[in-house]
Amino acid sequence: MTRREHDRDDFDVYSGSGGENYEKLELLKALRLSQTRAREAERKAASLVKERDCVAKALLHESFQLFVYRQWVRLLEFQVLKAQTQRQQQEKQLCCGCGRSKEAKDHSEEEEEALCDGSRESWICVALTFCMGIVGLGLAFGCCYFL
């Protein structure tokens, strides 16, 4: 027998004595079982990666919403503050709630100008808040892209 035939006979399960066949069969069964376990582990790892990605996307989505709500609350707080200051100014100008102003008519023109300036400031604040929201959203999408 040549060396090649002898090597082939070593891996032949059906030839040889009974004890060797049993050992070879057990070895093949163990190999098959380990391969099966490896495939199952790969499937589980793939499903865990998929689940992790879903959780990460959900968390990112929730953080976007939280950021938007915070900006919205800031805007509302600013509007409330502005309305309160305007109300206080109006109360100072009215005398004892009768509806008549303490000052002359020429001061009413100054009030109108002040109200116009206040509305400009509120528009500037709204525009600034809107721009900050867009920048934050762009930043969040950029972070998501690099994750």
mmCIF file of C-alpha atoms in Angstrom:
data_model
loop_
_atom_site.group_PDB
_atom_site.id
_atom_site.type_symbol
_atom_site.label_atom_id
_atom_site.label_comp_id
_atom_site.label_asym_id
_atom_site.label_seq_id
_atom_site.Cartn_x
_atom_site.Cartn_y
_atom_site.Cartn_z
ATOM 1 C CA MET A 1 0.000 0.000 0.000
ATOM 2 C CA THR A 2 1.202 3.424 -0.775
ATOM 3 C CA ARG A 3 1.247 6.222 1.729
ATOM 4 C CA ARG A 4 -1.731 7.905 0.092
ATOM 5 C CA GLU A 5 -3.891 4.794 0.330
ATOM 6 C CA HIS A 6 -2.858 4.307 3.943
ATOM 7 C CA ASP A 7 -3.908 7.910 4.779
ATOM 8 C CA ARG A 8 -7.214 7.348 3.021
ATOM 9 C CA ASP A 9 -7.821 4.191 5.040
ATOM 10 C CA ASP A 10 -7.288 6.101 8.264
ATOM 11 C CA PHE A 11 -10.309 8.271 7.486
ATOM 12 C CA ASP A 12 -12.454 5.490 6.101
ATOM 13 C CA VAL A 13 -15.110 4.857 8.718
ATOM 14 C CA TYR A 14 -16.279 1.492 7.392
ATOM 15 C CA SER A 15 -12.922 -0.232 7.250
ATOM 16 C CA GLY A 16 -10.736 -1.377 10.116
ATOM 17 C CA SER A 17 -11.624 -2.870 13.434
ATOM 18 C CA GLY A 18 -14.809 -2.167 15.398
ATOM 19 C CA GLY A 19 -13.165 0.033 18.059
ATOM 20 C CA GLU A 20 -11.607 2.349 15.522
ATOM 21 C CA ASN A 21 -14.882 2.692 13.636
ATOM 22 C CA TYR A 22 -16.706 3.633 16.811
ATOM 23 C CA GLU A 23 -14.129 6.300 17.659
ATOM 24 C CA LYS A 24 -14.277 7.735 14.140
ATOM 25 C CA LEU A 25 -18.069 7.831 14.211
ATOM 26 C CA GLU A 26 -18.027 9.609 17.571
ATOM 27 C CA LEU A 27 -15.500 12.087 16.251
ATOM 28 C CA LEU A 28 -17.647 12.804 13.175
ATOM 29 C CA LYS A 29 -20.751 13.219 15.334
ATOM 30 C CA ALA A 30 -18.915 15.641 17.587
ATOM 31 C CA LEU A 31 -17.673 17.593 14.567
ATOM 32 C CA ARG A 32 -21.182 17.795 13.101
ATOM 33 C CA LEU A 33 -22.576 18.896 16.462
ATOM 34 C CA SER A 34 -19.946 21.610 16.841
ATOM 35 C CA GLN A 35 -20.662 22.885 13.326
ATOM 36 C CA THR A 36 -24.366 22.970 14.096
ATOM 37 C CA ARG A 37 -23.720 24.922 17.271
ATOM 38 C CA ALA A 38 -21.464 27.328 15.398
ATOM 39 C CA ARG A 39 -24.216 27.990 12.816
ATOM 40 C CA GLU A 40 -26.759 28.553 15.580
ATOM 41 C CA ALA A 41 -24.377 30.940 17.323
ATOM 42 C CA GLU A 42 -23.890 32.876 14.076
ATOM 43 C CA ARG A 43 -27.667 33.158 13.625
ATOM 44 C CA LYS A 44 -28.105 34.364 17.192
ATOM 45 C CA ALA A 45 -25.292 36.890 16.781
ATOM 46 C CA ALA A 46 -26.885 38.213 13.585
ATOM 47 C CA SER A 47 -30.274 38.561 15.275
ATOM 48 C CA LEU A 48 -28.678 40.339 18.255
ATOM 49 C CA VAL A 49 -26.929 42.797 15.934
ATOM 50 C CA LYS A 50 -30.224 43.465 14.183
ATOM 51 C CA GLU A 51 -31.968 43.994 17.522
ATOM 52 C CA ARG A 52 -29.183 46.312 18.711
ATOM 53 C CA ASP A 53 -29.538 48.413 15.566
ATOM 54 C CA CYS A 54 -33.302 48.675 16.055
ATOM 55 C CA VAL A 55 -32.847 49.783 19.661
ATOM 56 C CA ALA A 56 -30.225 52.339 18.639
ATOM 57 C CA LYS A 57 -32.520 53.774 15.965
ATOM 58 C CA ALA A 58 -35.425 53.951 18.408
ATOM 59 C CA LEU A 59 -33.251 55.692 20.986
ATOM 60 C CA LEU A 60 -32.030 58.188 18.401
ATOM 61 C CA HIS A 61 -35.593 58.861 17.283
ATOM 62 C CA GLU A 62 -36.657 59.473 20.868
ATOM 63 C CA SER A 63 -33.733 61.837 21.422
ATOM 64 C CA PHE A 64 -34.762 63.807 18.302
ATOM 65 C CA GLN A 65 -38.269 64.167 19.645
ATOM 66 C CA LEU A 66 -36.996 65.200 23.057
ATOM 67 C CA PHE A 67 -34.771 67.856 21.487
ATOM 68 C CA VAL A 68 -37.679 69.233 19.443
ATOM 69 C CA TYR A 69 -39.932 69.344 22.502
ATOM 70 C CA ARG A 70 -37.271 71.147 24.521
ATOM 71 C CA GLN A 71 -36.902 73.778 21.803
ATOM 72 C CA TRP A 72 -40.658 74.133 21.653
ATOM 73 C CA VAL A 73 -40.853 74.635 25.429
ATOM 74 C CA ARG A 74 -38.110 77.273 25.254
ATOM 75 C CA LEU A 75 -40.014 79.109 22.559
ATOM 76 C CA LEU A 76 -43.230 78.980 24.570
ATOM 77 C CA GLU A 77 -41.416 80.207 27.696
ATOM 78 C CA PHE A 78 -40.017 83.129 25.728
ATOM 79 C CA GLN A 79 -43.462 84.000 24.383
ATOM 80 C CA VAL A 80 -44.944 83.882 27.887
ATOM 81 C CA LEU A 81 -42.172 86.103 29.220
ATOM 82 C CA LYS A 82 -42.686 88.574 26.393
ATOM 83 C CA ALA A 83 -46.455 88.634 26.980
ATOM 84 C CA GLN A 84 -45.923 89.204 30.707
ATOM 85 C CA THR A 85 -43.578 92.140 30.117
ATOM 86 C CA GLN A 86 -46.011 93.679 27.635
ATOM 87 C CA ARG A 87 -48.846 93.258 30.115
ATOM 88 C CA GLN A 88 -46.806 94.899 32.870
ATOM 89 C CA GLN A 89 -46.001 97.822 30.587
ATOM 90 C CA GLN A 90 -49.663 98.239 29.735
ATOM 91 C CA GLU A 91 -50.639 98.114 33.422
ATOM 92 C CA LYS A 92 -48.106 100.823 34.245
ATOM 93 C CA GLN A 93 -49.540 103.097 31.589
ATOM 94 C CA LEU A 94 -53.157 102.665 32.649
ATOM 95 C CA CYS A 95 -54.390 104.530 35.687
ATOM 96 C CA CYS A 96 -56.421 102.544 38.209
ATOM 97 C CA GLY A 97 -58.014 100.287 35.601
ATOM 98 C CA CYS A 98 -60.328 102.943 34.138
ATOM 99 C CA GLY A 99 -58.820 102.596 30.684
ATOM 100 C CA ARG A 100 -57.394 106.101 30.482
ATOM 101 C CA SER A 101 -53.690 106.575 30.035
ATOM 102 C CA LYS A 102 -51.666 108.660 32.411
ATOM 103 C CA GLU A 103 -49.674 110.267 29.679
ATOM 104 C CA ALA A 104 -50.663 112.389 26.757
ATOM 105 C CA LYS A 105 -51.650 111.236 23.307
ATOM 106 C CA ASP A 106 -48.145 111.635 21.875
ATOM 107 C CA HIS A 107 -46.948 108.885 24.201
ATOM 108 C CA SER A 108 -49.430 106.477 22.591
ATOM 109 C CA GLU A 109 -47.427 106.742 19.364
ATOM 110 C CA GLU A 110 -44.307 105.701 21.269
ATOM 111 C CA GLU A 111 -46.228 102.725 22.649
ATOM 112 C CA GLU A 112 -47.154 101.588 19.160
ATOM 113 C CA GLU A 113 -43.505 101.782 18.152
ATOM 114 C CA ALA A 114 -42.532 99.795 21.244
ATOM 115 C CA LEU A 115 -45.117 97.131 20.405
ATOM 116 C CA CYS A 116 -43.788 96.896 16.864
ATOM 117 C CA ASP A 117 -40.273 96.475 18.217
ATOM 118 C CA GLY A 118 -41.479 93.736 20.547
ATOM 119 C CA SER A 119 -43.060 91.830 17.687
ATOM 120 C CA ARG A 120 -39.827 92.109 15.734
ATOM 121 C CA GLU A 121 -37.940 90.680 18.672
ATOM 122 C CA SER A 122 -40.369 87.795 18.963
ATOM 123 C CA TRP A 123 -40.012 87.046 15.244
ATOM 124 C CA ILE A 124 -36.250 87.119 15.585
ATOM 125 C CA CYS A 125 -36.495 84.707 18.508
ATOM 126 C CA VAL A 126 -38.804 82.394 16.565
ATOM 127 C CA ALA A 127 -36.461 82.425 13.586
ATOM 128 C CA LEU A 128 -33.455 81.788 15.830
ATOM 129 C CA THR A 129 -35.186 78.885 17.573
ATOM 130 C CA PHE A 130 -36.224 77.429 14.221
ATOM 131 C CA CYS A 131 -32.670 77.654 12.905
ATOM 132 C CA MET A 132 -31.294 76.054 16.080
ATOM 133 C CA GLY A 133 -33.762 73.207 15.628
ATOM 134 C CA ILE A 134 -32.642 72.643 12.051
ATOM 135 C CA VAL A 135 -28.982 72.685 13.089
ATOM 136 C CA GLY A 136 -29.672 70.221 15.900
ATOM 137 C CA LEU A 137 -31.564 67.925 13.560
ATOM 138 C CA GLY A 138 -28.721 68.057 11.039
ATOM 139 C CA LEU A 139 -26.257 67.260 13.791
ATOM 140 C CA ALA A 140 -28.350 64.307 14.913
ATOM 141 C CA PHE A 141 -28.597 62.940 11.378
ATOM 142 C CA GLY A 142 -24.865 63.374 10.961
ATOM 143 C CA CYS A 143 -24.229 61.403 14.154
ATOM 144 C CA CYS A 144 -26.615 58.700 12.952
ATOM 145 C CA TYR A 145 -24.774 58.508 9.637
ATOM 146 C CA PHE A 146 -21.425 57.950 11.305
ATOM 147 C CA LEU A 147 -22.726 55.325 13.784
#
